[in-house]
Amino acid sequence: MSAVDSGTLSVMDEAEESCRRFSLVEIRRATNNFDDALIIGNGGFGKVYKGIINDGATTVAIKRLNAESKQGAKEFWTEISMLSKLRHTHLVSLIGYSDDCEEMILVYENMSNGSLADHLYKFSRKRNGNDIYHLTWEQRLKICTSAARGLDYLHNTEQSVIHRDVKPSNILLDENWIAKISDFGLSRRGSTSQTQTHVSTDVKGTFGYLDPQYFLTRRLTKKSDVYAFGVLLFEVLCSRPAVDLRVEEEQCNLAIWAQQCIKKGALDQIIDPSLRGQISAHHLKVFTAVAKKCLHNHPRGRPTMAEVVENLELLLASKGNIPQRKRTIIKNWVAKVALNYESASAFNTFDAGTVGYMDPEYLATAKLTVKSDVYSFGVLLLELLCGRKPMIFSGDEDEVNLVRWFKTNIEMGTIDQIIDPDLIHKIAPECLKEYVRIAENCVRDEGMERPLMDDVLGSLRFAMQLQEAWQIKFSEVVPTFSQQYLLQ
């Protein structure tokens, strides 16, 4: 470098602790002197080479940025600054960099399956001699969930990072198809103020993914990433880019076109043909509802990435390897109210007359109300907590009815004796206390004493926050609250 400012020196000092500073000689050796045969990516930013370091022991991806770009220099140091501080399963790891001889070179872990974009609409290309093929629906859902976890981490880390360029070409896939977010050159630290949720900045990003409010006001928020993620979800569903100038004008912008198709009830017309027969009506309804919510015109109307993660994880669980009984529970009720409240009316698979779930007030008066649903949902909460069915006729008489047994143990102060043994020591004490309070209120005998479902959902979100905070404090290997109760 010809000149090094104080900001750059600060980044170099910070990076020194967590990533390696390569000499240009080492980089040339790793790439066989920037051999074109080793190029695995090419764009306006420069070229990406497949390289080998550590005496052939480690395969890496080496990005060589165009040296003449002044903007590139700023993005180069921003990338190093961000990734030297951030570590997460779903973020690409920065191994090191080189700034020798005014070069701008970044060395990353190798992501052998390319980008999500490669597998959605770049089918003419080949990587490493292998054809790029269509992803299955389950693969796409896992990739979306992983990317959402990565964004949620960014938004909630101490640095409060806004990525600002969320798109399929920046979602990379490793050898096990694990998705990781890359390219932090445009990222910004978000506001950490309790009163101000945005940072004012020049508009940067990629057309088709830009938050309209950010574009109009220059106010960048975490919800700008959420908007871009909503576009990405539709790309995953439709296998076409966010902006396609080759099609008719009304179809050019994917986000606008997809929402128009939803209004017309013609969503089936835009789904990737290779996915037909793979997506259930339930999955399609919920997935598109999540995507549409992310694209809300006003940032306040969009979900947080934590909420997106929760929704996608539940959706993934409803098709995953979970016991049949719990899969049925998730399908009938958790999917109905916790995935997306807007689309709850689409799921009417629960039978209000099922023994064990039946509202006692309905049984006595034959009057079915929304509070009857609340009672049944309370029974579901108890099933997940206790790991048993609502009615068991083979045990002791006082344990036949789950709700009655639960209430008895509440009165006796022995609630710990009825919890599923698999959950012991995995539930935060404060979370358990809140969870039991929610369930107890839901299964009250009189409907007027039960909460509304909106209140139940709010309380469950608070319980999840308690669990997550406990896990961060004591152990990150404990399954999350939502995984523990809903994904088993």
GROMACS .gro file of C-alpha atoms in nm:
model
  488
    1MET     CA    1   0.000   0.000   0.000
    2SER     CA    2   0.123   0.344  -0.084
    3ALA     CA    3  -0.052   0.506   0.209
    4VAL     CA    4  -0.207   0.364   0.521
    5ASP     CA    5  -0.462   0.571   0.713
    6SER     CA    6  -0.535   0.532   1.082
    7GLY     CA    7  -0.859   0.343   1.016
    8THR     CA    8  -0.680   0.086   0.804
    9LEU     CA    9  -0.410   0.043   1.066
   10SER     CA   10  -0.677  -0.019   1.324
   11VAL     CA   11  -0.838  -0.289   1.107
   12MET     CA   12  -0.499  -0.453   1.051
   13ASP     CA   13  -0.433  -0.461   1.426
   14GLU     CA   14  -0.773  -0.615   1.495
   15ALA     CA   15  -0.743  -0.869   1.213
   16GLU     CA   16  -0.398  -0.982   1.324
   17GLU     CA   17  -0.546  -1.167   1.620
   18SER     CA   18  -0.796  -1.374   1.420
   19CYS     CA   19  -0.674  -1.408   1.062
   20ARG     CA   20  -0.348  -1.447   0.875
   21ARG     CA   21  -0.171  -1.183   0.670
   22PHE     CA   22  -0.031  -1.358   0.361
   23SER     CA   23   0.260  -1.237   0.151
   24LEU     CA   24   0.202  -1.205  -0.223
   25VAL     CA   25   0.461  -1.480  -0.272
   26GLU     CA   26   0.247  -1.717  -0.064
   27ILE     CA   27  -0.065  -1.625  -0.262
   28ARG     CA   28   0.112  -1.681  -0.595
   29ARG     CA   29   0.228  -2.020  -0.473
   30ALA     CA   30  -0.123  -2.111  -0.360
   31THR     CA   31  -0.278  -2.023  -0.697
   32ASN     CA   32   0.003  -2.144  -0.922
   33ASN     CA   33   0.075  -1.780  -1.007
   34PHE     CA   34  -0.295  -1.696  -1.057
   35ASP     CA   35  -0.349  -1.977  -1.305
   36ASP     CA   36  -0.668  -1.919  -1.510
   37ALA     CA   37  -0.739  -2.292  -1.486
   38LEU     CA   38  -0.801  -2.243  -1.112
   39ILE     CA   39  -1.062  -1.966  -1.152
   40ILE     CA   40  -1.391  -2.063  -0.987
   41GLY     CA   41  -1.558  -1.722  -0.991
   42ASN     CA   42  -1.545  -1.406  -1.198
   43GLY     CA   43  -1.720  -1.070  -1.176
   44GLY     CA   44  -1.690  -0.693  -1.158
   45PHE     CA   45  -1.509  -0.725  -0.825
   46GLY     CA   46  -1.229  -0.940  -0.973
   47LYS     CA   47  -1.158  -1.314  -0.980
   48VAL     CA   48  -1.183  -1.602  -0.734
   49TYR     CA   49  -0.927  -1.883  -0.749
   50LYS     CA   50  -0.922  -2.225  -0.593
   51GLY     CA   51  -0.598  -2.239  -0.395
   52ILE     CA   52  -0.397  -2.463  -0.165
   53ILE     CA   53  -0.213  -2.349   0.148
   54ASN     CA   54  -0.036  -2.509   0.443
   55ASP     CA   55   0.181  -2.732   0.221
   56GLY     CA   56  -0.118  -2.868   0.033
   57ALA     CA   57  -0.318  -2.954   0.345
   58THR     CA   58  -0.589  -2.690   0.310
   59THR     CA   59  -0.801  -2.597   0.008
   60VAL     CA   60  -0.919  -2.235   0.008
   61ALA     CA   61  -1.095  -1.977  -0.208
   62ILE     CA   62  -0.879  -1.676  -0.293
   63LYS     CA   63  -1.054  -1.359  -0.410
   64ARG     CA   64  -0.833  -1.110  -0.595
   65LEU     CA   65  -1.005  -0.770  -0.613
   66ASN     CA   66  -0.946  -0.522  -0.894
   67ALA     CA   67  -0.660  -0.307  -0.764
   68GLU     CA   68  -0.766   0.008  -0.951
   69SER     CA   69  -1.102   0.037  -0.774
   70LYS     CA   70  -1.106   0.299  -0.496
   71GLN     CA   71  -1.444   0.171  -0.380
   72GLY     CA   72  -1.296  -0.178  -0.383
   73ALA     CA   73  -1.033  -0.074  -0.131
   74LYS     CA   74  -1.298   0.046   0.112
   75GLU     CA   75  -1.499  -0.275   0.073
   76PHE     CA   76  -1.180  -0.480   0.111
   77TRP     CA   77  -1.102  -0.336   0.453
   78THR     CA   78  -1.467  -0.347   0.558
   79GLU     CA   79  -1.477  -0.718   0.480
   80ILE     CA   80  -1.164  -0.782   0.685
   81SER     CA   81  -1.292  -0.569   0.972
   82MET     CA   82  -1.626  -0.750   0.987
   83LEU     CA   83  -1.516  -1.110   0.936
   84SER     CA   84  -1.219  -1.084   1.171
   85LYS     CA   85  -1.468  -1.021   1.453
   86LEU     CA   86  -1.756  -1.247   1.351
   87ARG     CA   87  -1.764  -1.626   1.388
   88HIS     CA   88  -2.070  -1.837   1.317
   89THR     CA   89  -2.158  -2.170   1.156
   90HIS     CA   90  -2.350  -1.990   0.884
   91LEU     CA   91  -2.096  -1.720   0.798
   92VAL     CA   92  -1.809  -1.788   0.559
   93SER     CA   93  -1.480  -1.789   0.752
   94LEU     CA   94  -1.207  -1.545   0.654
   95ILE     CA   95  -0.874  -1.727   0.682
   96GLY     CA   96  -0.658  -1.431   0.588
   97TYR     CA   97  -0.572  -1.155   0.345
   98SER     CA   98  -0.287  -0.994   0.154
   99ASP     CA   99  -0.226  -0.626   0.083
  100ASP     CA  100   0.127  -0.669  -0.051
  101CYS     CA  101   0.224  -0.455  -0.350
  102GLU     CA  102  -0.112  -0.270  -0.340
  103GLU     CA  103  -0.296  -0.599  -0.398
  104MET     CA  104  -0.635  -0.663  -0.234
  105ILE     CA  105  -0.665  -1.036  -0.179
  106LEU     CA  106  -0.896  -1.224   0.058
  107VAL     CA  107  -0.854  -1.590   0.155
  108TYR     CA  108  -1.168  -1.778   0.259
  109GLU     CA  109  -1.262  -2.131   0.352
  110ASN     CA  110  -1.344  -2.330   0.039
  111MET     CA  111  -1.715  -2.360  -0.042
  112SER     CA  112  -1.704  -2.646  -0.290
  113ASN     CA  113  -2.069  -2.640  -0.399
  114GLY     CA  114  -2.064  -2.281  -0.518
  115SER     CA  115  -2.341  -2.031  -0.454
  116LEU     CA  116  -2.715  -2.066  -0.415
  117ALA     CA  117  -2.751  -1.863  -0.737
  118ASP     CA  118  -2.550  -2.128  -0.925
  119HIS     CA  119  -2.813  -2.388  -0.842
  120LEU     CA  120  -3.120  -2.171  -0.893
  121TYR     CA  121  -3.072  -2.018  -1.236
  122LYS     CA  122  -2.714  -2.061  -1.360
  123PHE     CA  123  -2.759  -2.413  -1.490
  124SER     CA  124  -2.546  -2.364  -1.802
  125ARG     CA  125  -2.231  -2.342  -1.590
  126LYS     CA  126  -2.021  -2.623  -1.455
  127ARG     CA  127  -1.808  -2.615  -1.142
  128ASN     CA  128  -1.513  -2.845  -1.089
  129GLY     CA  129  -1.622  -3.057  -1.384
  130ASN     CA  130  -1.961  -3.140  -1.235
  131ASP     CA  131  -2.300  -3.036  -1.367
  132ILE     CA  132  -2.492  -2.793  -1.150
  133TYR     CA  133  -2.830  -2.948  -1.079
  134HIS     CA  134  -3.170  -2.847  -0.944
  135LEU     CA  135  -3.194  -2.844  -0.566
  136THR     CA  136  -3.476  -3.040  -0.406
  137TRP     CA  137  -3.738  -2.857  -0.201
  138GLU     CA  138  -3.597  -2.996   0.123
  139GLN     CA  139  -3.246  -2.879   0.029
  140ARG     CA  140  -3.378  -2.531  -0.052
  141LEU     CA  141  -3.564  -2.509   0.276
  142LYS     CA  142  -3.253  -2.611   0.472
  143ILE     CA  143  -3.043  -2.355   0.286
  144CYS     CA  144  -3.295  -2.076   0.355
  145THR     CA  145  -3.310  -2.172   0.723
  146SER     CA  146  -2.931  -2.174   0.755
  147ALA     CA  147  -2.895  -1.838   0.580
  148ALA     CA  148  -3.165  -1.693   0.805
  149ARG     CA  149  -2.976  -1.814   1.114
  150GLY     CA  150  -2.664  -1.641   0.987
  151LEU     CA  151  -2.848  -1.312   0.936
  152ASP     CA  152  -3.014  -1.341   1.276
  153TYR     CA  153  -2.669  -1.378   1.431
  154LEU     CA  154  -2.542  -1.069   1.248
  155HIS     CA  155  -2.838  -0.858   1.360
  156ASN     CA  156  -2.809  -0.960   1.724
  157THR     CA  157  -2.434  -0.972   1.771
  158GLU     CA  158  -2.269  -0.701   1.979
  159GLN     CA  159  -2.165  -0.521   1.660
  160SER     CA  160  -2.527  -0.522   1.532
  161VAL     CA  161  -2.428  -0.581   1.169
  162ILE     CA  162  -2.649  -0.505   0.867
  163HIS     CA  163  -2.526  -0.705   0.565
  164ARG     CA  164  -2.678  -0.475   0.298
  165ASP     CA  165  -2.625  -0.718   0.007
  166VAL     CA  166  -2.830  -1.029   0.082
  167LYS     CA  167  -2.882  -1.229  -0.239
  168PRO     CA  168  -2.834  -1.588  -0.365
  169SER     CA  169  -2.489  -1.521  -0.512
  170ASN     CA  170  -2.374  -1.428  -0.159
  171ILE     CA  171  -2.508  -1.749  -0.004
  172LEU     CA  172  -2.236  -2.010  -0.048
  173LEU     CA  173  -2.262  -2.388  -0.002
  174ASP     CA  174  -1.993  -2.612   0.146
  175GLU     CA  175  -1.928  -2.977   0.064
  176ASN     CA  176  -2.217  -3.081   0.293
  177TRP     CA  177  -2.455  -2.824   0.140
  178ILE     CA  178  -2.441  -2.611   0.456
  179ALA     CA  179  -2.526  -2.251   0.363
  180LYS     CA  180  -2.303  -1.964   0.472
  181ILE     CA  181  -2.335  -1.591   0.414
  182SER     CA  182  -2.047  -1.422   0.233
  183ASP     CA  183  -1.938  -1.085   0.093
  184PHE     CA  184  -1.940  -0.828   0.372
  185GLY     CA  185  -1.791  -0.545   0.167
  186LEU     CA  186  -2.110  -0.336   0.187
  187SER     CA  187  -2.202  -0.429   0.544
  188ARG     CA  188  -2.253  -0.162   0.809
  189ARG     CA  189  -2.278  -0.163   1.183
  190GLY     CA  190  -2.638  -0.091   1.272
  191SER     CA  191  -2.768   0.142   1.539
  192THR     CA  192  -2.731   0.017   1.896
  193SER     CA  193  -2.951   0.297   2.033
  194GLN     CA  194  -3.279   0.210   2.199
  195THR     CA  195  -3.447   0.513   2.041
  196GLN     CA  196  -3.296   0.514   1.692
  197THR     CA  197  -3.320   0.197   1.482
  198HIS     CA  198  -3.152   0.319   1.164
  199VAL     CA  199  -2.824   0.453   1.033
  200SER     CA  200  -2.820   0.717   0.760
  201THR     CA  201  -2.599   0.624   0.468
  202ASP     CA  202  -2.565   0.644   0.091
  203VAL     CA  203  -2.781   0.386  -0.084
  204LYS     CA  204  -2.581   0.079  -0.180
  205GLY     CA  205  -2.675  -0.275  -0.264
  206THR     CA  206  -2.817  -0.465  -0.561
  207PHE     CA  207  -3.125  -0.363  -0.760
  208GLY     CA  208  -3.410  -0.602  -0.705
  209TYR     CA  209  -3.318  -0.649  -0.340
  210LEU     CA  210  -3.318  -0.286  -0.221
  211ASP     CA  211  -3.557  -0.202   0.058
  212PRO     CA  212  -3.789   0.067  -0.089
  213GLN     CA  213  -3.781   0.268   0.235
  214TYR     CA  214  -3.401   0.262   0.243
  215PHE     CA  215  -3.394   0.369  -0.122
  216LEU     CA  216  -3.630   0.663  -0.057
  217THR     CA  217  -3.498   0.782   0.280
  218ARG     CA  218  -3.137   0.657   0.297
  219ARG     CA  219  -3.227   0.511   0.637
  220LEU     CA  220  -3.069   0.166   0.663
  221THR     CA  221  -3.211  -0.078   0.919
  222LYS     CA  222  -3.193  -0.448   0.993
  223LYS     CA  223  -3.531  -0.472   0.824
  224SER     CA  224  -3.357  -0.376   0.498
  225ASP     CA  225  -3.186  -0.716   0.516
  226VAL     CA  226  -3.523  -0.876   0.593
  227TYR     CA  227  -3.668  -0.724   0.275
  228ALA     CA  228  -3.382  -0.864   0.066
  229PHE     CA  229  -3.428  -1.202   0.231
  230GLY     CA  230  -3.794  -1.200   0.128
  231VAL     CA  231  -3.684  -1.152  -0.233
  232LEU     CA  232  -3.439  -1.440  -0.190
  233LEU     CA  233  -3.719  -1.667  -0.064
  234PHE     CA  234  -3.918  -1.605  -0.381
  235GLU     CA  235  -3.607  -1.671  -0.590
  236VAL     CA  236  -3.568  -2.005  -0.414
  237LEU     CA  237  -3.931  -2.090  -0.488
  238CYS     CA  238  -3.930  -1.974  -0.851
  239SER     CA  239  -3.568  -2.040  -0.960
  240ARG     CA  240  -3.538  -1.706  -1.134
  241PRO     CA  241  -3.341  -1.389  -1.055
  242ALA     CA  242  -3.480  -1.089  -0.868
  243VAL     CA  243  -3.468  -0.881  -1.187
  244ASP     CA  244  -3.494  -1.040  -1.531
  245LEU     CA  245  -3.494  -0.800  -1.826
  246ARG     CA  246  -3.556  -1.081  -2.075
  247VAL     CA  247  -3.919  -1.134  -1.974
  248GLU     CA  248  -4.234  -0.923  -2.010
  249GLU     CA  249  -4.230  -0.592  -1.825
  250GLU     CA  250  -4.488  -0.696  -1.564
  251GLN     CA  251  -4.276  -1.000  -1.474
  252CYS     CA  252  -3.941  -0.819  -1.469
  253ASN     CA  253  -3.933  -0.759  -1.093
  254LEU     CA  254  -3.978  -1.092  -0.914
  255ALA     CA  255  -4.094  -0.950  -0.579
  256ILE     CA  256  -4.372  -0.745  -0.740
  257TRP     CA  257  -4.477  -1.020  -0.980
  258ALA     CA  258  -4.485  -1.291  -0.711
  259GLN     CA  259  -4.707  -1.080  -0.484
  260GLN     CA  260  -4.941  -1.009  -0.776
  261CYS     CA  261  -4.966  -1.383  -0.845
  262ILE     CA  262  -5.048  -1.447  -0.479
  263LYS     CA  263  -5.334  -1.193  -0.496
  264LYS     CA  264  -5.468  -1.356  -0.813
  265GLY     CA  265  -5.440  -1.706  -0.665
  266ALA     CA  266  -5.201  -1.796  -0.948
  267LEU     CA  267  -4.892  -1.879  -0.745
  268ASP     CA  268  -4.863  -2.220  -0.909
  269GLN     CA  269  -4.774  -2.044  -1.236
  270ILE     CA  270  -4.441  -1.913  -1.109
  271ILE     CA  271  -4.310  -2.208  -0.906
  272ASP     CA  272  -3.999  -2.379  -1.042
  273PRO     CA  273  -4.139  -2.671  -1.249
  274SER     CA  274  -3.877  -2.905  -1.101
  275LEU     CA  275  -4.044  -2.859  -0.759
  276ARG     CA  276  -4.391  -2.969  -0.865
  277GLY     CA  277  -4.498  -3.265  -0.657
  278GLN     CA  278  -4.239  -3.188  -0.389
  279ILE     CA  279  -4.415  -2.903  -0.206
  280SER     CA  280  -4.726  -2.966  -0.002
  281ALA     CA  281  -5.004  -2.706  -0.001
  282HIS     CA  282  -4.917  -2.644   0.364
  283HIS     CA  283  -4.550  -2.572   0.290
  284LEU     CA  284  -4.636  -2.349  -0.005
  285LYS     CA  285  -4.889  -2.147   0.194
  286VAL     CA  286  -4.659  -2.087   0.489
  287PHE     CA  287  -4.340  -2.027   0.288
  288THR     CA  288  -4.502  -1.765   0.067
  289ALA     CA  289  -4.667  -1.601   0.368
  290VAL     CA  290  -4.323  -1.563   0.531
  291ALA     CA  291  -4.174  -1.423   0.209
  292LYS     CA  292  -4.462  -1.180   0.162
  293LYS     CA  293  -4.434  -1.059   0.521
  294CYS     CA  294  -4.063  -0.988   0.468
  295LEU     CA  295  -4.157  -0.765   0.171
  296HIS     CA  296  -4.396  -0.545   0.367
  297ASN     CA  297  -4.367  -0.185   0.244
  298HIS     CA  298  -4.294  -0.048   0.589
  299PRO     CA  299  -4.000  -0.188   0.791
  300ARG     CA  300  -4.214  -0.209   1.106
  301GLY     CA  301  -4.446  -0.448   0.926
  302ARG     CA  302  -4.167  -0.694   0.854
  303PRO     CA  303  -4.064  -0.973   1.093
  304THR     CA  304  -3.727  -0.986   1.263
  305MET     CA  305  -3.482  -1.244   1.132
  306ALA     CA  306  -3.531  -1.433   1.459
  307GLU     CA  307  -3.898  -1.469   1.372
  308VAL     CA  308  -3.812  -1.576   1.017
  309VAL     CA  309  -3.578  -1.842   1.156
  310GLU     CA  310  -3.848  -1.967   1.390
  311ASN     CA  311  -4.099  -1.994   1.105
  312LEU     CA  312  -3.861  -2.174   0.869
  313GLU     CA  313  -3.741  -2.413   1.139
  314LEU     CA  314  -4.098  -2.512   1.217
  315LEU     CA  315  -4.169  -2.556   0.849
  316LEU     CA  316  -3.858  -2.770   0.810
  317ALA     CA  317  -3.958  -2.975   1.115
  318SER     CA  318  -4.299  -3.053   0.970
  319LYS     CA  319  -4.121  -3.254   0.700
  320GLY     CA  320  -3.823  -3.370   0.902
  321ASN     CA  321  -3.736  -3.688   1.087
  322ILE     CA  322  -3.957  -3.638   1.391
  323PRO     CA  323  -4.188  -3.892   1.557
  324GLN     CA  324  -4.523  -3.930   1.381
  325ARG     CA  325  -4.724  -3.814   1.683
  326LYS     CA  326  -4.527  -3.491   1.719
  327ARG     CA  327  -4.527  -3.440   1.343
  328THR     CA  328  -4.907  -3.451   1.357
  329ILE     CA  329  -4.912  -3.204   1.646
  330ILE     CA  330  -4.690  -2.962   1.457
  331LYS     CA  331  -4.898  -2.992   1.143
  332ASN     CA  332  -5.228  -2.940   1.322
  333TRP     CA  333  -5.147  -2.664   1.563
  334VAL     CA  334  -4.799  -2.517   1.579
  335ALA     CA  335  -4.809  -2.464   1.205
  336LYS     CA  336  -5.152  -2.310   1.249
  337VAL     CA  337  -5.063  -2.042   1.500
  338ALA     CA  338  -4.687  -2.012   1.542
  339LEU     CA  339  -4.564  -2.024   1.184
  340ASN     CA  340  -4.757  -1.725   1.059
  341TYR     CA  341  -5.062  -1.585   1.228
  342GLU     CA  342  -5.180  -1.423   0.905
  343SER     CA  343  -5.220  -1.757   0.733
  344ALA     CA  344  -5.367  -1.942   1.033
  345SER     CA  345  -5.706  -1.973   0.869
  346ALA     CA  346  -5.553  -2.197   0.604
  347PHE     CA  347  -5.504  -2.478   0.854
  348ASN     CA  348  -5.823  -2.638   0.980
  349THR     CA  349  -5.703  -2.992   1.037
  350PHE     CA  350  -5.769  -3.006   1.411
  351ASP     CA  351  -6.081  -3.185   1.525
  352ALA     CA  352  -6.243  -2.984   1.806
  353GLY     CA  353  -6.417  -3.300   1.929
  354THR     CA  354  -6.104  -3.509   1.987
  355VAL     CA  355  -6.103  -3.665   2.332
  356GLY     CA  356  -5.839  -3.506   2.552
  357TYR     CA  357  -5.834  -3.179   2.356
  358MET     CA  358  -6.199  -3.088   2.404
  359ASP     CA  359  -6.280  -2.764   2.584
  360PRO     CA  360  -6.482  -2.864   2.897
  361GLU     CA  361  -6.698  -2.553   2.855
  362TYR     CA  362  -6.782  -2.658   2.498
  363LEU     CA  363  -6.860  -3.006   2.627
  364ALA     CA  364  -7.103  -2.861   2.880
  365THR     CA  365  -7.272  -2.593   2.668
  366ALA     CA  366  -7.213  -2.703   2.305
  367LYS     CA  367  -7.089  -2.346   2.239
  368LEU     CA  368  -6.767  -2.343   2.037
  369THR     CA  369  -6.557  -2.023   2.071
  370VAL     CA  370  -6.205  -1.905   1.992
  371LYS     CA  371  -6.123  -1.984   2.354
  372SER     CA  372  -6.195  -2.350   2.274
  373ASP     CA  373  -5.896  -2.335   2.041
  374VAL     CA  374  -5.690  -2.181   2.319
  375TYR     CA  375  -5.774  -2.472   2.550
  376SER     CA  376  -5.674  -2.726   2.285
  377PHE     CA  377  -5.348  -2.540   2.222
  378GLY     CA  378  -5.278  -2.554   2.595
  379VAL     CA  379  -5.313  -2.932   2.579
  380LEU     CA  380  -5.060  -2.935   2.295
  381LEU     CA  381  -4.817  -2.733   2.509
  382LEU     CA  382  -4.852  -2.992   2.785
  383GLU     CA  383  -4.793  -3.279   2.542
  384LEU     CA  384  -4.465  -3.123   2.433
  385LEU     CA  385  -4.358  -3.056   2.792
  386CYS     CA  386  -4.452  -3.396   2.931
  387GLY     CA  387  -4.384  -3.616   2.628
  388ARG     CA  388  -4.715  -3.802   2.649
  389LYS     CA  389  -5.061  -3.812   2.494
  390PRO     CA  390  -5.361  -3.619   2.636
  391MET     CA  391  -5.529  -3.945   2.741
  392ILE     CA  392  -5.356  -4.263   2.861
  393PHE     CA  393  -5.581  -4.543   2.987
  394SER     CA  394  -5.311  -4.795   3.080
  395GLY     CA  395  -5.159  -4.608   3.378
  396ASP     CA  396  -5.277  -4.493   3.721
  397GLU     CA  397  -5.626  -4.350   3.732
  398ASP     CA  398  -5.512  -4.004   3.841
  399GLU     CA  399  -5.276  -3.986   3.541
  400VAL     CA  400  -5.529  -4.077   3.270
  401ASN     CA  401  -5.615  -3.717   3.177
  402LEU     CA  402  -5.304  -3.505   3.108
  403VAL     CA  403  -5.466  -3.171   3.198
  404ARG     CA  404  -5.603  -3.300   3.529
  405TRP     CA  405  -5.268  -3.461   3.612
  406PHE     CA  406  -5.087  -3.136   3.527
  407LYS     CA  407  -5.317  -2.930   3.750
  408THR     CA  408  -5.273  -3.174   4.038
  409ASN     CA  409  -4.897  -3.147   4.019
  410ILE     CA  410  -4.919  -2.766   3.998
  411GLU     CA  411  -5.115  -2.764   4.326
  412MET     CA  412  -4.870  -3.004   4.490
  413GLY     CA  413  -4.564  -2.815   4.365
  414THR     CA  414  -4.431  -3.126   4.189
  415ILE     CA  415  -4.435  -3.007   3.828
  416ASP     CA  416  -4.076  -3.130   3.783
  417GLN     CA  417  -4.199  -3.487   3.822
  418ILE     CA  418  -4.410  -3.483   3.507
  419ILE     CA  419  -4.163  -3.325   3.265
  420ASP     CA  420  -4.037  -3.543   2.979
  421PRO     CA  421  -3.711  -3.699   3.109
  422ASP     CA  422  -3.540  -3.605   2.781
  423LEU     CA  423  -3.588  -3.238   2.870
  424ILE     CA  424  -3.445  -3.248   3.220
  425HIS     CA  425  -3.155  -2.999   3.261
  426LYS     CA  426  -3.223  -2.858   2.914
  427ILE     CA  427  -3.484  -2.599   3.010
  428ALA     CA  428  -3.394  -2.265   3.162
  429PRO     CA  429  -3.567  -2.235   3.503
  430GLU     CA  430  -3.725  -1.899   3.416
  431CYS     CA  431  -3.831  -2.032   3.077
  432LEU     CA  432  -3.997  -2.335   3.239
  433LYS     CA  433  -4.178  -2.110   3.484
  434GLU     CA  434  -4.313  -1.893   3.200
  435TYR     CA  435  -4.402  -2.195   2.985
  436VAL     CA  436  -4.598  -2.360   3.268
  437ARG     CA  437  -4.779  -2.032   3.337
  438ILE     CA  438  -4.883  -2.008   2.971
  439ALA     CA  439  -5.008  -2.367   2.959
  440GLU     CA  440  -5.191  -2.330   3.292
  441ASN     CA  441  -5.376  -2.022   3.168
  442CYS     CA  442  -5.470  -2.190   2.840
  443VAL     CA  443  -5.634  -2.490   3.008
  444ARG     CA  444  -5.845  -2.301   3.263
  445ASP     CA  445  -6.195  -2.442   3.293
  446GLU     CA  446  -6.374  -2.120   3.202
  447GLY     CA  447  -6.313  -1.969   2.860
  448MET     CA  448  -6.326  -1.609   2.985
  449GLU     CA  449  -6.022  -1.679   3.205
  450ARG     CA  450  -5.811  -1.802   2.912
  451PRO     CA  451  -5.587  -1.565   2.714
  452LEU     CA  452  -5.626  -1.479   2.346
  453MET     CA  453  -5.397  -1.657   2.100
  454ASP     CA  454  -5.215  -1.328   2.027
  455ASP     CA  455  -5.124  -1.307   2.396
  456VAL     CA  456  -5.020  -1.674   2.400
  457LEU     CA  457  -4.786  -1.619   2.106
  458GLY     CA  458  -4.634  -1.311   2.267
  459SER     CA  459  -4.573  -1.503   2.588
  460LEU     CA  460  -4.414  -1.794   2.400
  461ARG     CA  461  -4.177  -1.557   2.224
  462PHE     CA  462  -4.077  -1.419   2.565
  463ALA     CA  463  -4.021  -1.774   2.692
  464MET     CA  464  -3.796  -1.842   2.393
  465GLN     CA  465  -3.594  -1.530   2.469
  466LEU     CA  466  -3.544  -1.651   2.825
  467GLN     CA  467  -3.425  -1.989   2.697
  468GLU     CA  468  -3.188  -1.838   2.439
  469ALA     CA  469  -3.036  -1.601   2.697
  470TRP     CA  470  -2.979  -1.892   2.935
  471GLN     CA  471  -2.815  -2.102   2.664
  472ILE     CA  472  -2.579  -1.823   2.561
  473LYS     CA  473  -2.477  -1.781   2.925
  474PHE     CA  474  -2.418  -2.147   3.005
  475SER     CA  475  -2.378  -2.352   2.689
  476GLU     CA  476  -2.427  -2.298   2.318
  477VAL     CA  477  -2.456  -2.671   2.252
  478VAL     CA  478  -2.796  -2.705   2.421
  479PRO     CA  479  -3.078  -2.716   2.162
  480THR     CA  480  -3.281  -2.396   2.138
  481PHE     CA  481  -3.622  -2.371   2.297
  482SER     CA  482  -3.800  -2.396   1.963
  483GLN     CA  483  -3.584  -2.692   1.858
  484GLN     CA  484  -3.635  -2.869   2.190
  485TYR     CA  485  -4.011  -2.839   2.200
  486LEU     CA  486  -4.105  -2.825   1.835
  487LEU     CA  487  -3.835  -3.003   1.637
  488GLN     CA  488  -3.794  -3.324   1.836
   0.00000   0.00000   0.00000
